[in-house]
PDB file of C-alpha atoms in Angstrom:
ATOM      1  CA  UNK A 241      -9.811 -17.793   1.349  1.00 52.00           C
ATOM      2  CA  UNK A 242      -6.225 -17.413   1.667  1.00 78.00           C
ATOM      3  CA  UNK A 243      -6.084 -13.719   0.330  1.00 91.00           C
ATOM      4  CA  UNK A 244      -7.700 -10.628   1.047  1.00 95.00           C
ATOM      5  CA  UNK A 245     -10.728 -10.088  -1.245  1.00 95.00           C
ATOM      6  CA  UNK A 246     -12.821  -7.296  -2.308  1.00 97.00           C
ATOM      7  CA  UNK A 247     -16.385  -6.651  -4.054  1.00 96.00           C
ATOM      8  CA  UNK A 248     -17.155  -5.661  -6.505  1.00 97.00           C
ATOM      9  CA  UNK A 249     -14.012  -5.851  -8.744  1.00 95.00           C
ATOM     10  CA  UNK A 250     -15.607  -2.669 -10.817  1.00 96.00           C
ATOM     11  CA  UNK A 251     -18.083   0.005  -9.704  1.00 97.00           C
ATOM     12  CA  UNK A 252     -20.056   2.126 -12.052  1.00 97.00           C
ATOM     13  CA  UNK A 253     -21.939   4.605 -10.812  1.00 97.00           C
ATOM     14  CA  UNK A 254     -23.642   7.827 -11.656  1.00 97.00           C
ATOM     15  CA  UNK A 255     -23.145  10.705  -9.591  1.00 97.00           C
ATOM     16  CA  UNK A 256     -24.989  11.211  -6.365  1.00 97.00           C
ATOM     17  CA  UNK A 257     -25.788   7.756  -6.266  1.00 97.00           C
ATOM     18  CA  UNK A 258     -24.557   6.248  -3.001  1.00 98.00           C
ATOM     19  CA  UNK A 259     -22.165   2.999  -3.806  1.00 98.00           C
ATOM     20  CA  UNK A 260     -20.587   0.068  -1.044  1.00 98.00           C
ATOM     21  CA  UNK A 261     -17.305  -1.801  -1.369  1.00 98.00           C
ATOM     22  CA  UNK A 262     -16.809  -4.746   0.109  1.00 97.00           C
ATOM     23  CA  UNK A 263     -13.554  -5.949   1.821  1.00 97.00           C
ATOM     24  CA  UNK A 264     -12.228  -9.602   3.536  1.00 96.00           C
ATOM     25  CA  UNK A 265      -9.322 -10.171   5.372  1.00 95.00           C
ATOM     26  CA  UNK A 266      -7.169 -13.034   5.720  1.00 94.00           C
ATOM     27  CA  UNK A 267      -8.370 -14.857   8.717  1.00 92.00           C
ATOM     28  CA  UNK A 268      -6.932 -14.175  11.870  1.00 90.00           C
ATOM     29  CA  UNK A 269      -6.018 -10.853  10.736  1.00 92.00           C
ATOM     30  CA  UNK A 270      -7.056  -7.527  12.890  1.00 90.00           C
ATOM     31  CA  UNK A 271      -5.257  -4.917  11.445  1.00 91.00           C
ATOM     32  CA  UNK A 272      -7.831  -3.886   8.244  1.00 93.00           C
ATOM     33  CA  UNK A 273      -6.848  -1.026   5.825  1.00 94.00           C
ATOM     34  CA  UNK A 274      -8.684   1.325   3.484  1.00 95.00           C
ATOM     35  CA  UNK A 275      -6.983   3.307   0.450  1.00 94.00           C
ATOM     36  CA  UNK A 276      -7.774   5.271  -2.396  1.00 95.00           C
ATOM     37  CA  UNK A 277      -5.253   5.014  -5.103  1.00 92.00           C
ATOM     38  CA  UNK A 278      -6.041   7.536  -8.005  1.00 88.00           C
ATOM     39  CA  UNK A 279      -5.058   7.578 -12.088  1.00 78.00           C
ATOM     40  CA  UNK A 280      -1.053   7.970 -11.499  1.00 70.00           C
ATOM     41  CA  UNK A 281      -0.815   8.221  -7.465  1.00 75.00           C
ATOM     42  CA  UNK A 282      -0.016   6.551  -4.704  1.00 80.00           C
ATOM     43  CA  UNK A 283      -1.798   4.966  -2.095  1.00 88.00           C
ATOM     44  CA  UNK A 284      -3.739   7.857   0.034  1.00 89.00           C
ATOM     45  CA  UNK A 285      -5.245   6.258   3.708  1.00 89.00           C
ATOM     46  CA  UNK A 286      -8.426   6.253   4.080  1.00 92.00           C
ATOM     47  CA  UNK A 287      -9.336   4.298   7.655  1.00 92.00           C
ATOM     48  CA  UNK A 288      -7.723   1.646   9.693  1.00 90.00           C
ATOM     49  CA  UNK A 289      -9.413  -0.714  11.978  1.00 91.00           C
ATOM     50  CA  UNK A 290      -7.735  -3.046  14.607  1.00 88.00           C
ATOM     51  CA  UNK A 291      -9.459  -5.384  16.582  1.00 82.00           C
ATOM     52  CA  UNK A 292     -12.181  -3.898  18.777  1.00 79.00           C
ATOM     53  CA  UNK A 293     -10.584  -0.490  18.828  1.00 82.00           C
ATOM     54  CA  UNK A 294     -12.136   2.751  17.709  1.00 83.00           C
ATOM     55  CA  UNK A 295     -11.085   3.288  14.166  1.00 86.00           C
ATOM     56  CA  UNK A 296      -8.522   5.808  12.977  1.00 86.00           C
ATOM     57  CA  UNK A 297     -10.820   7.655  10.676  1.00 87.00           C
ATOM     58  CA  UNK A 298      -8.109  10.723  10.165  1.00 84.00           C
ATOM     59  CA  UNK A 299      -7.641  10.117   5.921  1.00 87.00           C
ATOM     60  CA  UNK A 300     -11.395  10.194   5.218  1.00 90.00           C
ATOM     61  CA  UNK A 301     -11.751  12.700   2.569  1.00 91.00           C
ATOM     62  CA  UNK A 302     -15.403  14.134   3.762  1.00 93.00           C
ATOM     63  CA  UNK A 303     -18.032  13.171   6.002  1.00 94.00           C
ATOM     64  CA  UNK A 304     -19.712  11.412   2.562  1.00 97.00           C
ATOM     65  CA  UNK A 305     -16.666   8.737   3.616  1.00 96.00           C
ATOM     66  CA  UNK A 306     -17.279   6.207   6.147  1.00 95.00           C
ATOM     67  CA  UNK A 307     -16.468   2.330   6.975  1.00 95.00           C
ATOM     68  CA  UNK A 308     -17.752  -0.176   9.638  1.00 94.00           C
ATOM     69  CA  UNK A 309     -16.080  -3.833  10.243  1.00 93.00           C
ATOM     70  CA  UNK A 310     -18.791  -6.245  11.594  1.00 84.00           C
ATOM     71  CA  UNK A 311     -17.484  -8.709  13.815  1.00 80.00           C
ATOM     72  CA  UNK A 312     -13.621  -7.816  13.109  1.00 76.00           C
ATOM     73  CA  UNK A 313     -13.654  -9.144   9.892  1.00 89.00           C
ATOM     74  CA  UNK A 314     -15.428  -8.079   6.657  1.00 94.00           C
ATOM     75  CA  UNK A 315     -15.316  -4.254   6.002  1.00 96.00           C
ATOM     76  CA  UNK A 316     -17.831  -1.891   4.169  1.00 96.00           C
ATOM     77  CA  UNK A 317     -16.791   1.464   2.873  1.00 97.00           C
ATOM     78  CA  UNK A 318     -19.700   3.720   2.222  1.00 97.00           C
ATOM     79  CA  UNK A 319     -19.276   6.535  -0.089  1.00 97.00           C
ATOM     80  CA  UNK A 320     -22.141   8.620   0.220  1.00 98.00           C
ATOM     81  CA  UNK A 321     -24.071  11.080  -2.967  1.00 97.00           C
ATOM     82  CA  UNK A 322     -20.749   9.731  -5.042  1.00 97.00           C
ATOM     83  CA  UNK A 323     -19.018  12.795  -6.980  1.00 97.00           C
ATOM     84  CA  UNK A 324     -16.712  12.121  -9.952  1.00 96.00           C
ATOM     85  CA  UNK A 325     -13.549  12.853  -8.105  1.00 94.00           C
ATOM     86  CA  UNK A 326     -14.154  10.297  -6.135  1.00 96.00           C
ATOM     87  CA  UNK A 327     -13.193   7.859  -9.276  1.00 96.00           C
ATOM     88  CA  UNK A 328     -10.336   5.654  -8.220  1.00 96.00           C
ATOM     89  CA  UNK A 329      -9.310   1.940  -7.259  1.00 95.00           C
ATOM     90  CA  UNK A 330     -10.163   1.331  -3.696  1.00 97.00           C
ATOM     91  CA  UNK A 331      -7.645  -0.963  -1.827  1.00 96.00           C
ATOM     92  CA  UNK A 332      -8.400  -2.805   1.156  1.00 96.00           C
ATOM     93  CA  UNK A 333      -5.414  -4.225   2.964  1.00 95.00           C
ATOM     94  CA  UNK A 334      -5.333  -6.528   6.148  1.00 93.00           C
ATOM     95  CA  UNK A 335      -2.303  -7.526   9.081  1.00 90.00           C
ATOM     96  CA  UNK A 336      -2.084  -9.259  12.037  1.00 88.00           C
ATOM     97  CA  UNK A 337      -1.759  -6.106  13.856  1.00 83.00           C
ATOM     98  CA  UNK A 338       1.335  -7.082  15.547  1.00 78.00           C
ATOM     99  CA  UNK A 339       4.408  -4.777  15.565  1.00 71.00           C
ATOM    100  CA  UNK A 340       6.948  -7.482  14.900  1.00 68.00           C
ATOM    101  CA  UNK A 341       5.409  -9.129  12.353  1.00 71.00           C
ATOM    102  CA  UNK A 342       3.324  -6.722  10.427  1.00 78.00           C
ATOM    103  CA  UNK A 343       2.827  -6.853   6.882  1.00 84.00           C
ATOM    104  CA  UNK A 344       0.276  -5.669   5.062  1.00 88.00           C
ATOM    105  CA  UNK A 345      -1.246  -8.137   2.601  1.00 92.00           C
ATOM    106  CA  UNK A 346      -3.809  -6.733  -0.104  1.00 94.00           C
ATOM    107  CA  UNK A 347      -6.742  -6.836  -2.221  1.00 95.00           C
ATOM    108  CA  UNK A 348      -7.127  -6.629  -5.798  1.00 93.00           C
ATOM    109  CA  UNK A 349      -9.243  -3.714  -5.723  1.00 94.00           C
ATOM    110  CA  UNK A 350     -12.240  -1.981  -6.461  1.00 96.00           C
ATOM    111  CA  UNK A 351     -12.386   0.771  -9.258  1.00 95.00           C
ATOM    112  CA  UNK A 352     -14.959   3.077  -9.120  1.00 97.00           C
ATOM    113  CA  UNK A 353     -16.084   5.090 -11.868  1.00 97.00           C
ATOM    114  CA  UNK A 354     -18.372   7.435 -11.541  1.00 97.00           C
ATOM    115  CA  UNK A 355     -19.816   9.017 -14.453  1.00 95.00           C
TER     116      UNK A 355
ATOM    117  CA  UNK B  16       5.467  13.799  10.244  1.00 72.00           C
ATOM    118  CA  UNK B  17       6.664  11.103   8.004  1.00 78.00           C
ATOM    119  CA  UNK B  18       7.342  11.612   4.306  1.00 90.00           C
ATOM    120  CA  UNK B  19       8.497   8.626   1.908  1.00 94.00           C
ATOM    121  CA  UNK B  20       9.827  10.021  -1.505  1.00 95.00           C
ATOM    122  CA  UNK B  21      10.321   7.857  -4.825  1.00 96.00           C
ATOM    123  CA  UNK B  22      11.918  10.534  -6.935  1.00 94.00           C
ATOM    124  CA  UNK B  23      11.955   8.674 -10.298  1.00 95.00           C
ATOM    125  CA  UNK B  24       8.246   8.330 -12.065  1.00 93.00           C
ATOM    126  CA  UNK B  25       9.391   5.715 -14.492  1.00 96.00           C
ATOM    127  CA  UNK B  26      12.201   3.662 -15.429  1.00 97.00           C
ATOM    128  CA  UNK B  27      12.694   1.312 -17.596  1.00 97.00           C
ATOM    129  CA  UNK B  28      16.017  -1.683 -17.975  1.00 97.00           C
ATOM    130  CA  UNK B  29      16.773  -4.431 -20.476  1.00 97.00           C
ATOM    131  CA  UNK B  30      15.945  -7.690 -19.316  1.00 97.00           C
ATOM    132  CA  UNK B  31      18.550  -9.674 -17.689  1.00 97.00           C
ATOM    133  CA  UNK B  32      19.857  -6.307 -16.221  1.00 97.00           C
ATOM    134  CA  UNK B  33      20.132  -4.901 -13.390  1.00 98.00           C
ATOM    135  CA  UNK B  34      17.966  -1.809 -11.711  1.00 98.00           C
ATOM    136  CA  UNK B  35      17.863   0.316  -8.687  1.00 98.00           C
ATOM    137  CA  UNK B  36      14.785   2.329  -7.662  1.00 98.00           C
ATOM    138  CA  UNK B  37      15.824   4.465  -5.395  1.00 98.00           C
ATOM    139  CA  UNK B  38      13.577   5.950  -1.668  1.00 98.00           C
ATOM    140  CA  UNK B  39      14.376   8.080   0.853  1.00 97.00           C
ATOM    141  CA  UNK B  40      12.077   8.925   3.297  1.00 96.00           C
ATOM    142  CA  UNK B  41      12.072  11.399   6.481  1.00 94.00           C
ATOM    143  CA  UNK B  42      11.298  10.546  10.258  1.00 91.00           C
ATOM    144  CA  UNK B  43      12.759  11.218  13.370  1.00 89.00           C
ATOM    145  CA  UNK B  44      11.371   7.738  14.989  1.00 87.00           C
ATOM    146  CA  UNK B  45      14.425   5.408  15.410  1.00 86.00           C
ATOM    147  CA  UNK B  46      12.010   2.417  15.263  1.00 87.00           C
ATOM    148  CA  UNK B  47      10.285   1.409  12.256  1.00 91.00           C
ATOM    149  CA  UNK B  48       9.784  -0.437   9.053  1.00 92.00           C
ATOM    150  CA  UNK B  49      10.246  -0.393   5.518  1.00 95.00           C
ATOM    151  CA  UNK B  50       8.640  -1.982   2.539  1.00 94.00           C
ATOM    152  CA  UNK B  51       8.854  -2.253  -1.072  1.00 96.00           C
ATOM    153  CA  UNK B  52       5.324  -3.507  -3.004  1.00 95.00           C
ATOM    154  CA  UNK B  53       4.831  -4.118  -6.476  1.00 96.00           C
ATOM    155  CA  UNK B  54       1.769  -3.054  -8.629  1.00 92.00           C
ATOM    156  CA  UNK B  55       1.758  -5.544 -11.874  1.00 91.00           C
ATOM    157  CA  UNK B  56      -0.732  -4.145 -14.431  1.00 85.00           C
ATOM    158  CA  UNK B  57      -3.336  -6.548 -12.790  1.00 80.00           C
ATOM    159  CA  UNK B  58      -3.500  -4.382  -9.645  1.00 78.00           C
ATOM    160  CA  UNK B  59      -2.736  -6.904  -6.902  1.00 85.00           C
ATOM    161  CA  UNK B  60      -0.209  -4.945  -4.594  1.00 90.00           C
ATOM    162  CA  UNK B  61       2.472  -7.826  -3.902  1.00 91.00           C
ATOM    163  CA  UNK B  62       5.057  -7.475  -0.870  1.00 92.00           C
ATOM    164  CA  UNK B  63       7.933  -7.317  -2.122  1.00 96.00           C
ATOM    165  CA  UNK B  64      10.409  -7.016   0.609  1.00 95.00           C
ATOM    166  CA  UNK B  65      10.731  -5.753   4.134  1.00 94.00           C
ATOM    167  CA  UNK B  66      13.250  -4.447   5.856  1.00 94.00           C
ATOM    168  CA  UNK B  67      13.447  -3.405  10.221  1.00 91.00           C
ATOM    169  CA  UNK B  68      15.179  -0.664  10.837  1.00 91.00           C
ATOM    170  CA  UNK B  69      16.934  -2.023  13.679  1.00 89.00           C
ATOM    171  CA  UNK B  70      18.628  -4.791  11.599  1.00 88.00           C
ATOM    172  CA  UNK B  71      22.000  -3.316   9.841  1.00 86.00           C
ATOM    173  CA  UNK B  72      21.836  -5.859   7.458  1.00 91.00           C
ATOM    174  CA  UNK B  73      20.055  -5.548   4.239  1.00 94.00           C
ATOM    175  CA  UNK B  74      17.262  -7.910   3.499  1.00 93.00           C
ATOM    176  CA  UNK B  75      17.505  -9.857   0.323  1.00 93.00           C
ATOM    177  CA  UNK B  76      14.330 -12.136  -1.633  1.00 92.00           C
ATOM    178  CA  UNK B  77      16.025 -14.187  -4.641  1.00 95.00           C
ATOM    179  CA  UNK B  78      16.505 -11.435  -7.219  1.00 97.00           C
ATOM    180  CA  UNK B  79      15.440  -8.420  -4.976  1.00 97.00           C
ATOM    181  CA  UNK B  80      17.493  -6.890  -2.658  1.00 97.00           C
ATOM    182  CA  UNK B  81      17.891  -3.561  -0.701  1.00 97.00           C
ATOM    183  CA  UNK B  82      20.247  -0.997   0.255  1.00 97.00           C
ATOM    184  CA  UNK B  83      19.240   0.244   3.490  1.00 96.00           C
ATOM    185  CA  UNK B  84      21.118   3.713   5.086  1.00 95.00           C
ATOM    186  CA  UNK B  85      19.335   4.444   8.240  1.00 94.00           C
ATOM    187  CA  UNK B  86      21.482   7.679   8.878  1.00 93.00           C
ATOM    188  CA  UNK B  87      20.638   9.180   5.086  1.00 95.00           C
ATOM    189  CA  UNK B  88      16.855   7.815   5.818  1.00 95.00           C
ATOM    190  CA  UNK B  89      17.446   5.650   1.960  1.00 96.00           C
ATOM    191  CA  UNK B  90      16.088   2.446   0.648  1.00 97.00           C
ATOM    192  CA  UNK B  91      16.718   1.365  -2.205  1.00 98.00           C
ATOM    193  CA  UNK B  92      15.331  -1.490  -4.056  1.00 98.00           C
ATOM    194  CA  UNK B  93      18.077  -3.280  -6.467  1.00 98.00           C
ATOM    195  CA  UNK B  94      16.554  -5.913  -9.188  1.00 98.00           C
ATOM    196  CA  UNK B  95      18.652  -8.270 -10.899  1.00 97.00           C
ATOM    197  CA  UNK B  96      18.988 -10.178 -13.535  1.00 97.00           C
ATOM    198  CA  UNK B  97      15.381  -8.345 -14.187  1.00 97.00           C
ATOM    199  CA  UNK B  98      12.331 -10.526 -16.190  1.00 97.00           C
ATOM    200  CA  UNK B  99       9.712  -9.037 -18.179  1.00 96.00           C
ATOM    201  CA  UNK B 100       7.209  -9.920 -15.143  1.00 95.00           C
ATOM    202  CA  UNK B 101       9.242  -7.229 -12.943  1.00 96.00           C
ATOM    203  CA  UNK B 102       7.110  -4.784 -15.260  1.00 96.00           C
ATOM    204  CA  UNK B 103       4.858  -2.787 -12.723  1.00 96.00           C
ATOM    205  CA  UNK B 104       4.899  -0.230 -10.209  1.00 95.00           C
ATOM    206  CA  UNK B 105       6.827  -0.243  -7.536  1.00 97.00           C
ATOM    207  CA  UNK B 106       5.931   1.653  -4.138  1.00 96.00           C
ATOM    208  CA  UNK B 107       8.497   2.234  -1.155  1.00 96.00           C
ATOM    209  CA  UNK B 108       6.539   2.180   2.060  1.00 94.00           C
ATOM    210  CA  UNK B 109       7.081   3.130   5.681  1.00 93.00           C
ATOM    211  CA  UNK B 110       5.521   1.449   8.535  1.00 89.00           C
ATOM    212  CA  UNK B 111       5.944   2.838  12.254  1.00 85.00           C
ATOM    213  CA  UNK B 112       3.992   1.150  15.313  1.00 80.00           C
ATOM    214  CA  UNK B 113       2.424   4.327  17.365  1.00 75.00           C
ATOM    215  CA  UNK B 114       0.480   2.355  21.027  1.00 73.00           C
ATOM    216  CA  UNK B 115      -1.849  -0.584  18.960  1.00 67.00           C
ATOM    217  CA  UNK B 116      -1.790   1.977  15.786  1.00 74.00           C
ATOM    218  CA  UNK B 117       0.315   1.300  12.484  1.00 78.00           C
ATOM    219  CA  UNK B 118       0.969   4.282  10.313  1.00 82.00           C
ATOM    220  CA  UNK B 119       1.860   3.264   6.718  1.00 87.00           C
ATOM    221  CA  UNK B 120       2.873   6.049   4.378  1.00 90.00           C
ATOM    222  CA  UNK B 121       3.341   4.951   0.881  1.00 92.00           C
ATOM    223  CA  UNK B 122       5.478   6.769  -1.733  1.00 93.00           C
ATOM    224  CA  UNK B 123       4.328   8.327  -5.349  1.00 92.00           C
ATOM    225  CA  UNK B 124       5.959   4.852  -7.041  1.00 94.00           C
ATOM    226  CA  UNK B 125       8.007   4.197  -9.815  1.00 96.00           C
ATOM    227  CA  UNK B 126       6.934   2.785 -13.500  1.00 95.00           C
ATOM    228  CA  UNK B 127       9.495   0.210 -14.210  1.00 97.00           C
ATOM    229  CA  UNK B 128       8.955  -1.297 -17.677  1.00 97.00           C
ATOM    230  CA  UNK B 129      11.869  -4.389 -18.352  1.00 97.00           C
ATOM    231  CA  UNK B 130      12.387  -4.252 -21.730  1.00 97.00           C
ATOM    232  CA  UNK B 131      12.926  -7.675 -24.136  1.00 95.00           C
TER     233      UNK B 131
END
């Protein structure tokens, strides 16, 4: 597609349940970004991927967080035994990973509600 | 570390006016780069505008345009002749390059609601 797209476009869950988002770049894209964007807040980092690197996991919130990219494209974050603070939209957001050109280009967004 | 700062929660203009949000931001990297998204109720973040730090002159997109002061670390966004679709959020960003990592730090935003 020509945007970056994310699944499911609502989440609701009951707590302790464990829940998956779903994330795809643009194409050609290997920069991939994860945020959590609470009721009235900005944009809090979650995990970055580029290319075949090691991710920069350093705005996980707990070890309940985690991500994988298979194949340097589409992007799962896991949130583990799901606790009501953990209600929020979930942005993915993807760049070509190059310093002169970057721009990051996002999703619509998941929100997650959990009850 | 970096800090980006959007000290007005919510604004609001008449339509055909003009607005300035306002961002300042603190860093002691010389090289770096600076966004402005918008948030329409629908939730799709939208680029806005982009700005290197290394350019002195301020970027422009149609109706939006920015006042960049690299020595008072501000960017602000100005909006004229402002439509009733310019109602969203708007968040300032910062972008700096660190060896094959980028570090974006987003501000707190600003509500702008264009009035009829």
């Amino acid at each position: 597609g020509a945007g970056v797209s994310q699944s499911p476009s609502n989440k609701v869950t009951e707590k302790g349940k464990d829940v998956e988002l779903r994330c795809d770049p643009i194409s050609g894209h290997t920069a991939l970004y994860w945020y959590r964007q609470s009721l009235g807040q900005g944009l809090e980092f979650l995990i970055y991927f580029q290319g075949n690197s090691a991710p920069d996991k350093s705005g996980l919130p707990s070890d309940r967080f985690s991500a994988e990219r298979t194949g340097g494209s589409v992007s799962t974050l896991t949130i583990q035994r799901t606790q009501q603070e953990d209600s929020a939209v979930y942005l993915c957001a993807s760049s070509l990973g190059q310093t002169s050109t970057d721009t990051q280009y996002f999703g619509p967004g998941t929100r997650l509600t959990v009850l | 570390a970096q800090t980006v700062t959007q000290s007005q929660p919510e604004m609001s203009v008449q339509e055909a006016e003009t607005v300035t949000l306002s961002c300042t931001y603190d860093t002691s990297e010389s090289n770096y780069y600076l966004f402005w998204y918008k948030q329409p109720p629908s939730r799709q973040m939208i680029l806005v505008i982009r700005q290197e730090a290394y350019k002195q002159q301020n970027a422009t997109e149609n109706r939006f345009s920015v006042n960049f002061q690299k020595a008072a670390k501000s960017f602000s966004l100005k909006i004229s002749d402002s439509q009733l679709g310019d109602t969203a959020m708007y968040f300032c960003a910062f972008m700096k390059a660190y060896s094959g990592t980028y570090k974006y730090i987003f501000g707190t935003g600003t509500r702008l609601k264009v009035l009829a």
